[in-house]
XYZ file of C-alpha atoms in Angstrom:
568
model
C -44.488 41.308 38.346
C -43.604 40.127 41.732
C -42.787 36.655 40.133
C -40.491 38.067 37.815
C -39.209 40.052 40.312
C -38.413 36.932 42.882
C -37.177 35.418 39.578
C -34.796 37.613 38.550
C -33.169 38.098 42.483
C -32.859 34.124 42.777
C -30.563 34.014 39.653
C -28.493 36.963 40.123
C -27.910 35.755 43.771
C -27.147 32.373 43.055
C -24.569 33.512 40.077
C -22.938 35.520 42.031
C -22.679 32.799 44.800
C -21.202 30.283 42.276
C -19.452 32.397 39.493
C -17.971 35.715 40.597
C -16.533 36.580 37.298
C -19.449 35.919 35.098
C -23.033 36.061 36.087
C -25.819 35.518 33.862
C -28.625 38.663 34.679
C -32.350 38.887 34.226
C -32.239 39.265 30.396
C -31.599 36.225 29.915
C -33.814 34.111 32.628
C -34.464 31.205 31.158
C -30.666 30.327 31.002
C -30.859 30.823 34.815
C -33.410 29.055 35.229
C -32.296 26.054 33.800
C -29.538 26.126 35.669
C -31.627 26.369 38.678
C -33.344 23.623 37.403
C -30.557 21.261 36.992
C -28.658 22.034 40.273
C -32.140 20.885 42.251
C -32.687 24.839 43.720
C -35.940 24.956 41.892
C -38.124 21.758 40.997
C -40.338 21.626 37.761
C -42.745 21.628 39.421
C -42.128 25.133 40.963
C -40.949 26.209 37.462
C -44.907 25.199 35.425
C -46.586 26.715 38.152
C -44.843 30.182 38.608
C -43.752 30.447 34.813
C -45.832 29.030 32.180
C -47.387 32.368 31.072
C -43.943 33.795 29.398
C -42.564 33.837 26.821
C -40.033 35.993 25.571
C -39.367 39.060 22.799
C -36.535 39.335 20.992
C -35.613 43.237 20.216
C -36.483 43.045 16.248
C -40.189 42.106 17.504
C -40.078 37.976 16.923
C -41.660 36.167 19.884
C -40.300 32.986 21.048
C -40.881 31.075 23.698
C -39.378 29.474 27.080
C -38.326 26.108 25.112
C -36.852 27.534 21.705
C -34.795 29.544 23.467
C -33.749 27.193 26.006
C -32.405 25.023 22.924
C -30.431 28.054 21.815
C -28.043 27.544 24.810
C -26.067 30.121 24.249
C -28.022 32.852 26.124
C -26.071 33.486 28.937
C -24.309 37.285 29.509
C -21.773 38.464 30.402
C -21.443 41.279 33.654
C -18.186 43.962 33.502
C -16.753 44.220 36.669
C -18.242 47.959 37.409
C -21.371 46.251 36.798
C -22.768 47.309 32.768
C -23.837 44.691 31.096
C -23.377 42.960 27.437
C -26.209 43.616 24.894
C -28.269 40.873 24.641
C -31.260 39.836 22.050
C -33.713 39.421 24.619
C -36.049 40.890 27.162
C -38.639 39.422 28.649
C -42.238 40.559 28.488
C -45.433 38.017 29.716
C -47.529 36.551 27.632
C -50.406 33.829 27.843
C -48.367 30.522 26.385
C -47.399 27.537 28.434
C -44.483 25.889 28.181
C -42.399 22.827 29.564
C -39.115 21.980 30.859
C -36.617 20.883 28.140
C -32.608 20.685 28.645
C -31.722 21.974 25.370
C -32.724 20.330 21.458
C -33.123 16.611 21.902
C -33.520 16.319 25.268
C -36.608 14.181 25.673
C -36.820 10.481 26.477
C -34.167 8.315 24.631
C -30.925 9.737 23.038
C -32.409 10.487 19.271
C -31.120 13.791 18.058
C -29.269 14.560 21.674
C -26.315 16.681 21.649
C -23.215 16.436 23.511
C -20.769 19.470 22.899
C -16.980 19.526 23.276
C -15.146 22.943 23.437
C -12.006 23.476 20.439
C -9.309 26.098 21.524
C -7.440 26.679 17.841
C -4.744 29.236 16.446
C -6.828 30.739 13.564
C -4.315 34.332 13.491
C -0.481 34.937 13.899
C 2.252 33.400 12.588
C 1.131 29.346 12.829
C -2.735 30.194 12.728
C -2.215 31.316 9.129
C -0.128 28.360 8.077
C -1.958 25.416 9.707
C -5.319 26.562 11.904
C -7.695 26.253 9.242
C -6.050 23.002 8.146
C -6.308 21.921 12.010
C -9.940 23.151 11.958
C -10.770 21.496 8.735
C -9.200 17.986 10.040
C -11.555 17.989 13.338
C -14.228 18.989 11.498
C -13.985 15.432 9.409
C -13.414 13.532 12.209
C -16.960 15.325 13.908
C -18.706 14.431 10.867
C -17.328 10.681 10.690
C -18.258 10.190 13.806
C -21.753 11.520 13.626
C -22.312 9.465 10.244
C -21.372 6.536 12.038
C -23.451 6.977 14.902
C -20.040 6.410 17.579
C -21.789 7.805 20.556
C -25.256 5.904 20.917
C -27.768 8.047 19.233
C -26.018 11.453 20.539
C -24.656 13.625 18.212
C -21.044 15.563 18.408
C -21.043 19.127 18.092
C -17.696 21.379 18.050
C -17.588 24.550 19.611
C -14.752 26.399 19.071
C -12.766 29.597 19.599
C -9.793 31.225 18.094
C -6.899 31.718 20.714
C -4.528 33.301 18.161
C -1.211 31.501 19.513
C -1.811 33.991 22.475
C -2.031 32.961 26.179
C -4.051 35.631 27.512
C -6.326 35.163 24.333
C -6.809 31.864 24.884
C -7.542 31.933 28.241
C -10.511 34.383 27.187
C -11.829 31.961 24.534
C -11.794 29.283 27.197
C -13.698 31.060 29.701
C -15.911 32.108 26.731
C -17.094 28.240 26.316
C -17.319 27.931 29.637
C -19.844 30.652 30.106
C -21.325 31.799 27.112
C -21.729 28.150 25.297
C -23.614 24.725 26.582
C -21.951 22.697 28.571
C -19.078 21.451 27.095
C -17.488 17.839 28.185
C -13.635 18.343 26.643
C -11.769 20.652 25.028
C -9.040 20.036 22.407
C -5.991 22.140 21.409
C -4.729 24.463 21.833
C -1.423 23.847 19.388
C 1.270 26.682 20.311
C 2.457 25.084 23.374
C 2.875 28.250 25.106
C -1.481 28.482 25.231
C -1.425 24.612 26.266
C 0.129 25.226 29.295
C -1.820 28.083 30.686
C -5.055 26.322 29.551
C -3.784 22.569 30.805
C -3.314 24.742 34.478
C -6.854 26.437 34.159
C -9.097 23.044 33.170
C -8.766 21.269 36.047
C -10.866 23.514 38.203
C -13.813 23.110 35.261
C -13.348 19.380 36.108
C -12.492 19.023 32.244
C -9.796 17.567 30.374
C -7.445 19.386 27.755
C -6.208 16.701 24.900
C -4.163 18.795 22.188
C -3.380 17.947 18.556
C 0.240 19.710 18.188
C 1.807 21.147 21.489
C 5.146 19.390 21.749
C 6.888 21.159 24.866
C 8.418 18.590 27.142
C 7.498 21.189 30.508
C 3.552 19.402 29.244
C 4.759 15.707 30.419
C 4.948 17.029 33.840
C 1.565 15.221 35.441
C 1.436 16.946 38.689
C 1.364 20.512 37.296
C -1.162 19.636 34.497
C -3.272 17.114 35.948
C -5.600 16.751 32.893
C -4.236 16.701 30.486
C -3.347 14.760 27.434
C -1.804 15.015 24.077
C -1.638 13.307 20.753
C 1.615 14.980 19.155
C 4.726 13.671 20.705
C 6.581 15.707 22.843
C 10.754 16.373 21.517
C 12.042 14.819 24.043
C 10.533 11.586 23.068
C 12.586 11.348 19.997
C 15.783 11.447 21.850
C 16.973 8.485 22.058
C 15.839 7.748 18.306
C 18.271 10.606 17.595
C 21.244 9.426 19.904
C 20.795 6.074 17.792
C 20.961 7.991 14.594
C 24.338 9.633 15.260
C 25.828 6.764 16.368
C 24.734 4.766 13.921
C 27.436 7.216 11.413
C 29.888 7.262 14.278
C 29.185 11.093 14.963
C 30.968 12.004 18.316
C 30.792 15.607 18.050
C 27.635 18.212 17.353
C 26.631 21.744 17.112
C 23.068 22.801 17.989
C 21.547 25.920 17.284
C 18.034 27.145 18.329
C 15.225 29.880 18.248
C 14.791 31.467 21.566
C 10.943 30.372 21.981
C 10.544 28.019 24.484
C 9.222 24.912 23.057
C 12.772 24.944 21.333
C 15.092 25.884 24.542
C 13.054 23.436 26.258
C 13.908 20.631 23.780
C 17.371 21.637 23.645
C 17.905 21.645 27.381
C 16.628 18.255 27.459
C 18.529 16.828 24.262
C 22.042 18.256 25.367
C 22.714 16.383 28.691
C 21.112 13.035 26.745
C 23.640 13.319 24.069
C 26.263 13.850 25.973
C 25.139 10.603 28.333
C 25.484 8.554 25.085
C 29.099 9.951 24.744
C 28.115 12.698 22.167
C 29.814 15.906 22.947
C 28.265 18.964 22.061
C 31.037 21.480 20.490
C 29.077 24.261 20.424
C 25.422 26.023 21.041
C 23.896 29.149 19.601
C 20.916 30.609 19.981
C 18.962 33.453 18.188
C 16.163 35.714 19.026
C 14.224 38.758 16.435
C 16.857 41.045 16.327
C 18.021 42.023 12.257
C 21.567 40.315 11.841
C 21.387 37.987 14.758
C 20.922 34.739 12.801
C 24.189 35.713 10.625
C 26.369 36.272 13.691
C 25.452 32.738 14.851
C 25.361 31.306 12.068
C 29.376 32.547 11.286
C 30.314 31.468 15.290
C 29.282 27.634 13.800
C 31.327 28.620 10.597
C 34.139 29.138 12.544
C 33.533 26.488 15.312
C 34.075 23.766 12.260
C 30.731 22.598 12.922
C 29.761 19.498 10.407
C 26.848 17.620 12.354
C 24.366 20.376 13.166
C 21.004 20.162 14.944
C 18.643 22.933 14.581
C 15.477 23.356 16.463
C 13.110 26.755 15.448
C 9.977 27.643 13.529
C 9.629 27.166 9.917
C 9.935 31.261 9.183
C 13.281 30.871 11.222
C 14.516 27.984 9.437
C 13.961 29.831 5.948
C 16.306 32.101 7.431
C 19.019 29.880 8.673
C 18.870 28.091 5.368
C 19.555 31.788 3.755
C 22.153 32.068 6.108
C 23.989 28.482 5.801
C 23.629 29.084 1.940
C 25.378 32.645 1.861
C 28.279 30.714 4.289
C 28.165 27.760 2.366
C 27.731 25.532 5.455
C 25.583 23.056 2.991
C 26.651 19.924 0.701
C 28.843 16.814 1.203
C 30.638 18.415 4.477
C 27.436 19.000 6.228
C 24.569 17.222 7.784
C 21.470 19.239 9.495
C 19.069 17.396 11.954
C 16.141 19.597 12.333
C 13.878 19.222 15.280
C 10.147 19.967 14.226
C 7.147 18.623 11.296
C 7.108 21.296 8.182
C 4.935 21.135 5.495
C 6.156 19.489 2.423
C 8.540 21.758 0.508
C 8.593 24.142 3.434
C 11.173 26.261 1.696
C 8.629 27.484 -1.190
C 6.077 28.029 1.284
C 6.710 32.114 1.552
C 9.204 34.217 0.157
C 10.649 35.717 3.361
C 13.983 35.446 2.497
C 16.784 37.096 0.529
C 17.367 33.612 -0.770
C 15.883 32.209 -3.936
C 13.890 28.659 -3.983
C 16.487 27.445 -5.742
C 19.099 28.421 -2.945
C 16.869 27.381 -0.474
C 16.208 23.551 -2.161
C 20.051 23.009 -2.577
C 20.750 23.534 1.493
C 17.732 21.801 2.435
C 18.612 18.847 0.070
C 19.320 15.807 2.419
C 18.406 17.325 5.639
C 17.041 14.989 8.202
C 14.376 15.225 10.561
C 13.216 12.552 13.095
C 9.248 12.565 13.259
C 6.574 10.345 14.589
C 5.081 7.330 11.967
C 2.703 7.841 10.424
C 1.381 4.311 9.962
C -1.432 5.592 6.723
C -0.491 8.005 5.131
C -0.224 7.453 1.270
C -3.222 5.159 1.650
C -1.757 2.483 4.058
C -4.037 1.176 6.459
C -7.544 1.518 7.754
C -8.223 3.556 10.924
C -10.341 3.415 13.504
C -12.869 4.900 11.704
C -12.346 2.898 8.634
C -10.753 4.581 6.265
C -7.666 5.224 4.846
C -5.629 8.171 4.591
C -6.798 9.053 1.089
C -10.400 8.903 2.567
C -9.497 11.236 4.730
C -8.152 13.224 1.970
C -11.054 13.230 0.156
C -13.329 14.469 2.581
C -10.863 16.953 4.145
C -10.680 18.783 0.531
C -14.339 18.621 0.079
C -14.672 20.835 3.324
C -12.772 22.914 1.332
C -9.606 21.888 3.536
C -6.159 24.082 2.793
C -3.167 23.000 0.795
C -0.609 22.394 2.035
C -2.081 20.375 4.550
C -0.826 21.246 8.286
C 1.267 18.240 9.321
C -0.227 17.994 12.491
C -4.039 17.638 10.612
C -3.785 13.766 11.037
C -3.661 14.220 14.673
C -6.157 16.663 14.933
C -8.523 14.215 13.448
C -7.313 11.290 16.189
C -7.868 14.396 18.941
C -11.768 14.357 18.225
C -11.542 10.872 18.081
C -9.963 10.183 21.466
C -12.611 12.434 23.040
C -15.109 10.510 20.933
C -14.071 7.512 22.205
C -13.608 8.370 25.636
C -17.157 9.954 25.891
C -18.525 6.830 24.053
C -17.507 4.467 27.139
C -18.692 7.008 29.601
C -22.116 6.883 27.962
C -22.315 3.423 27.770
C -21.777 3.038 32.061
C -23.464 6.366 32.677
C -27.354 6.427 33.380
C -27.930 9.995 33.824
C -27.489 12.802 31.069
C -23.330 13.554 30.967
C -24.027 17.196 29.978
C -26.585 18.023 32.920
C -23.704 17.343 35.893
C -22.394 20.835 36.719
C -18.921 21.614 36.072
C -18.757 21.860 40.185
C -19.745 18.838 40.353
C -18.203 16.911 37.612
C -15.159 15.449 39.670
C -16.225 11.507 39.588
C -16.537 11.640 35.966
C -13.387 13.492 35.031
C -11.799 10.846 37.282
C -13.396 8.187 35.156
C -12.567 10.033 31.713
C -9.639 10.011 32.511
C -8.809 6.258 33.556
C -11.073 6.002 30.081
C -8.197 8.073 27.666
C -5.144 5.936 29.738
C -6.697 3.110 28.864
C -6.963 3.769 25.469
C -5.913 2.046 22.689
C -6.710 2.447 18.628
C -5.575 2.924 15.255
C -5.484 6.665 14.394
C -4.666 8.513 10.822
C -1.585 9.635 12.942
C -0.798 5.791 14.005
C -1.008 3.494 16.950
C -2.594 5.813 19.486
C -2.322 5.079 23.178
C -0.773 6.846 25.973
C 1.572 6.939 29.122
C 0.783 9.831 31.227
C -0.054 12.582 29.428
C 1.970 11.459 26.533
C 1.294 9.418 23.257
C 3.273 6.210 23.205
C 4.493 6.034 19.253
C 6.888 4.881 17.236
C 9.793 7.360 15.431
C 11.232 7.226 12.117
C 14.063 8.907 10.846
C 12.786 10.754 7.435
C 15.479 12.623 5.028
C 15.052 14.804 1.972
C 15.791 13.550 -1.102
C 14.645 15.084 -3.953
C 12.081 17.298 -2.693
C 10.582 14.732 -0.195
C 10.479 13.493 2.888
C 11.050 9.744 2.485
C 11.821 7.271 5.752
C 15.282 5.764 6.163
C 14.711 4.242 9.213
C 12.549 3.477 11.984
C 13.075 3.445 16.308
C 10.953 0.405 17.906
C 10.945 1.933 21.604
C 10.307 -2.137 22.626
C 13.923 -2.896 21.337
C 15.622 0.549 21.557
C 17.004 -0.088 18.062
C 16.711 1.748 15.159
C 16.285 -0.210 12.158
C 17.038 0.910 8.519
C 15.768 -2.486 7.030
C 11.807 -1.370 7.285
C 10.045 -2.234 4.865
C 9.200 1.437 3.915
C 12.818 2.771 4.610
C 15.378 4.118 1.818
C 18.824 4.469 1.523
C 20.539 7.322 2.874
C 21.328 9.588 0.363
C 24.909 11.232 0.412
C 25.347 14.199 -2.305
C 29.164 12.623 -2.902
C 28.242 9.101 -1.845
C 30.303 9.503 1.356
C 29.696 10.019 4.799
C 30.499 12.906 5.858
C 32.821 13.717 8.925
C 32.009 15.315 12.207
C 35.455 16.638 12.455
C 38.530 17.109 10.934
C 40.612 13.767 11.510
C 44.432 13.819 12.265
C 45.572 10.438 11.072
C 49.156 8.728 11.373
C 50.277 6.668 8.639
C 53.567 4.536 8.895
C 54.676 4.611 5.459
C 57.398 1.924 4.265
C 58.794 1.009 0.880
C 59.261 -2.069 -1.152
C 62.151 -4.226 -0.316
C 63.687 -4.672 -3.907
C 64.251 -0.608 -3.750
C 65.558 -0.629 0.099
C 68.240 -3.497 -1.385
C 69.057 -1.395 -4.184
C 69.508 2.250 -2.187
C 71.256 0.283 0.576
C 73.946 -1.436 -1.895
C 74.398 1.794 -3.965
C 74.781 3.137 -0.504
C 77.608 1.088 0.450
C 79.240 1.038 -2.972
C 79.206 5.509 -1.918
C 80.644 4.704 1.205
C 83.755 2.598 -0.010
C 83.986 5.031 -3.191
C 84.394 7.985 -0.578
C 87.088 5.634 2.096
C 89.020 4.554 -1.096
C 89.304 8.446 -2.274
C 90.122 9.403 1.933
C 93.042 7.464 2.100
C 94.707 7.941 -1.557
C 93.915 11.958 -0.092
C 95.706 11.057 2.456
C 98.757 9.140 1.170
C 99.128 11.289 -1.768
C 98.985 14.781 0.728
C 102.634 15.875 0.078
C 103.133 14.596 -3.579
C 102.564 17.818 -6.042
């Protein structure tokens, strides 16, 4: 008893000393004593001689061991703040069984069967977890698989561990701290994909010496490297696409634009940084509008463009919001050969049938969205084009994605998830190969070398994802930009931005002509144009002599007036 007791008072001590917030407690010793263990506090030594008679009971009866459960790894508890404690399955009880020293499964001699774990912050709830999570979820779980089967990481084997942070800061911040304490030690995290949880998380990592590599969050506050010092990201952020967009409009000689946004920040953000760009490549902006939740604020905004004359208009919101503007522009009739929307964002395919949250039928809906354009990343393999990194094409992917029983429509961002697990992949697979201890035995404390090397590992990056090229600069993906429109139900490429040139080229080979419903371009304004008109000489010679033959008619009649005045 007095072991246990000296036990159980050198773990709660030292977890308060290095983690005020969560503490692991005496039910669950062996997690504290392998952490013991691996921060050098206790040797092995001390742990065989003072401990190989337990083993521990779990509360339906089952016995089990210091080693089984040490392989569970997820043992640890969690302490409220007045002090009562989480339930847990186990209390310990001595019994006469020995027992060694083991990390967790597969942690003997050579790297057979080893795990290495990486944490996955997702949106599984709300709005965008409904539409896309389980897609997202799906995608990473093929690339985790792929790279297992192919045996990327030198005998270790991938494991995902991941939490739901429901497009919700303060929930995601929870689910992080929940991998951090009540999962094994996890090397990086991907996600999350609602920008807003990205940037609390991309603050928090840093001080876990991990890095944060997300699939989807586009804000442009993420490119900002001295706020979010590790931290990486696979989806391009909006302002990257600007000056593909600038080249666009002047391409049709469009001077003058309308925006109109969704007051979320990923889409003020873009705006703010899109206006003053425009407007540097001599595009004026006639007019902005924003909307918010209220009932009847999207019509009001949407009449202020009516009457502004807008033609060219770029919208930037989610895809519930643009079902609504759509609605909206259909009732006002801002849609057809007058009118050209640029919307800022990657929808599903045939978006518009996706929910029927409008007053609007599909058919109402189709007919406005009919030649819309959208500037997106490439997406060098999709339709089967291309082998990736992991050597497969797109349909491949595909394959296996629906065999995991993947949703349909697929998320549009479920090509980058994959290349997310695959840049972690990768970037743990050179780590390994100049490491010579165990990566997942270095405490997070500890840990700031080789966070410092992971991360000179993903700038130096360079491969071919499902998503394209991937590589980076900063914290953002370098990539190319195509210009896609809808014709006919489907996003098809008209033309493409190479960022080397600053061009945009509509000869690709995969790009299409541009589409216009009366075969004209249409007008950003209403033009005021002077025309000298003149007539045909043989018909100015003709008026002009019948002119003079008026004018001596009408002298000849003036003067017999006014010599014959007084005759009667």
């Amino acid at each position: 008893m007095f072991y246990v007791f000296l036990f159980t008072l050198m773990c709660t001590s030292y977890a308060e000393k290095q983690e005020p917030f969560y503490l692991y407690t005496k039910r669950s010793p062996l997690k504290q004593l392998e952490i013991l263990v691996q921060d050098h506090k206790i040797t092995e030594k001390q742990f065989n001689t003072n401990f190989t008679s337990k083993t521990w009971k779990r509360k339906d009866g089952l016995m089990f061991n210091a080693s089984s459960m040490i392989m569970e790894q997820n043992t640890a508890f969690r302490t409220q703040p007045s002090g009562g404690m989480l339930d847990s399955q186990y209390h310990g009880t001595p019994a006469n069984m020995s027992m060694t020293l083991t990390h967790h499964k597969g942690s003997s001699t050579g790297n057979q069967n080893k795990e290495i774990y990486i944490g996955g912050l997702l949106d599984m709830e709300g709005d965008r977890g409904l539409r896309y999570g389980l897609s997202e979820l799906t995608a990473a779980k093929v690339a985790v698989s792929h790279i297992n089967n192919r045996q990327k990481l030198n005998g270790y084997t991938l494991r995902l561990l991941h939490n739901d942070s429901k497009c919700d800061p303060g929930v995601g911040t929870d689910a992080f701290y929940d991998l951090i304490y009540r999962r094994p030690r996890i090397l990086m995290v991907i996600g999350s994909a609602c920008s807003e949880v990205t940037e609390t998380l991309a603050e928090i990592v840093p001080y876990w010496n991990l890095i944060l590599v997300s699939y989807a969050s586009t804000s442009p506050a993420l490119s900002e490297r001295e706020k979010y010092k590790t931290f990486f990201r696979l989806a391009p952020t909006d302002a990257a696409n600007n000056p593909a967009r600038a080249l666009f409009l002047q391409h049709f000689r469009w001077n003058v634009v309308a925006t109109v946004y969704e007051n979320k920040e990923e889409f003020y953000l873009a705006m703010a940084e899109l206006t003053p760009f425009l407007e540097q490549h001599n595009i004026s902006v006639k007019v902005t509008e924003s909307f918010g939740t209220k009932k009847g604020e999207i019509t009001t905004k949407m009449k202020s463009l009516k009457d502004s004359d807008a033609r060219i208009i770029i919208g930037a919101f989610s895809e519930p919001a643009a079902r609504q503007v759509l609605c909206e522009a259909h009732r006002l009739e801002m849609y057809g050969a007058r009118y050209v929307w640029l919307i800022i964002g990657d929808f599903v395919e045939k978006w518009w049938t996706m929910a029927n949250d409008t007053d609007c039928s599909q058919e109402d809906l189709r007919s406005v969205a009919e030649g819309y354009f959208t500037v997106a990343s490439f997406n060098t393999f999709n339709y089967g084009k291309g082998m990736s990194v992991a050597n497969i094409t797109f349909d491949d992917f595909q394959r296996d994605y629906l065999s995991l029983n993947g949703t349909t429509p697929m998320s549009p961002y479920a090509t980058s998830a994959y290349d997310t697990v695959w840049t972690v992949a990768l970037t743990l697979r050179k780590l390994l190969r100049k490491s010579n201890h165990l990566l997942d035995t270095v405490p997070y404390g500890d840990a700031g070398d080789m966070v410092t090397e992971m991360m000179r590992t993903v700038e130096g990056l360079t491969f071919d994802g499902l998503s394209g090229p991937v590589s980076f600069q900063g914290p953002d993906r370098r990539g190319l930009a195509v210009v896609k429109q809808n014709q006919g139900g489907h996003m098809v490429t008209v033309a493409m931005y190479e960022f080397d040139k600053e061009i945009l080229n509509f000869r690709c080979p995969d790009c299409v002509d541009v589409h216009w419903s009366d075969g004209k371009v249409p007008k950003d304004k209403i033009l005021i144009v002077m025309h000298r008109k003149v007539i045909e000489d043989s018909v100015f010679y003709v008026i002009t002599s019948w002119c003079v033959v008026g004018i001596i008619a009408a002298t000849c009649f003036l003067c017999f007036n006014l010599c014959k005045r007084k005759s009667r």
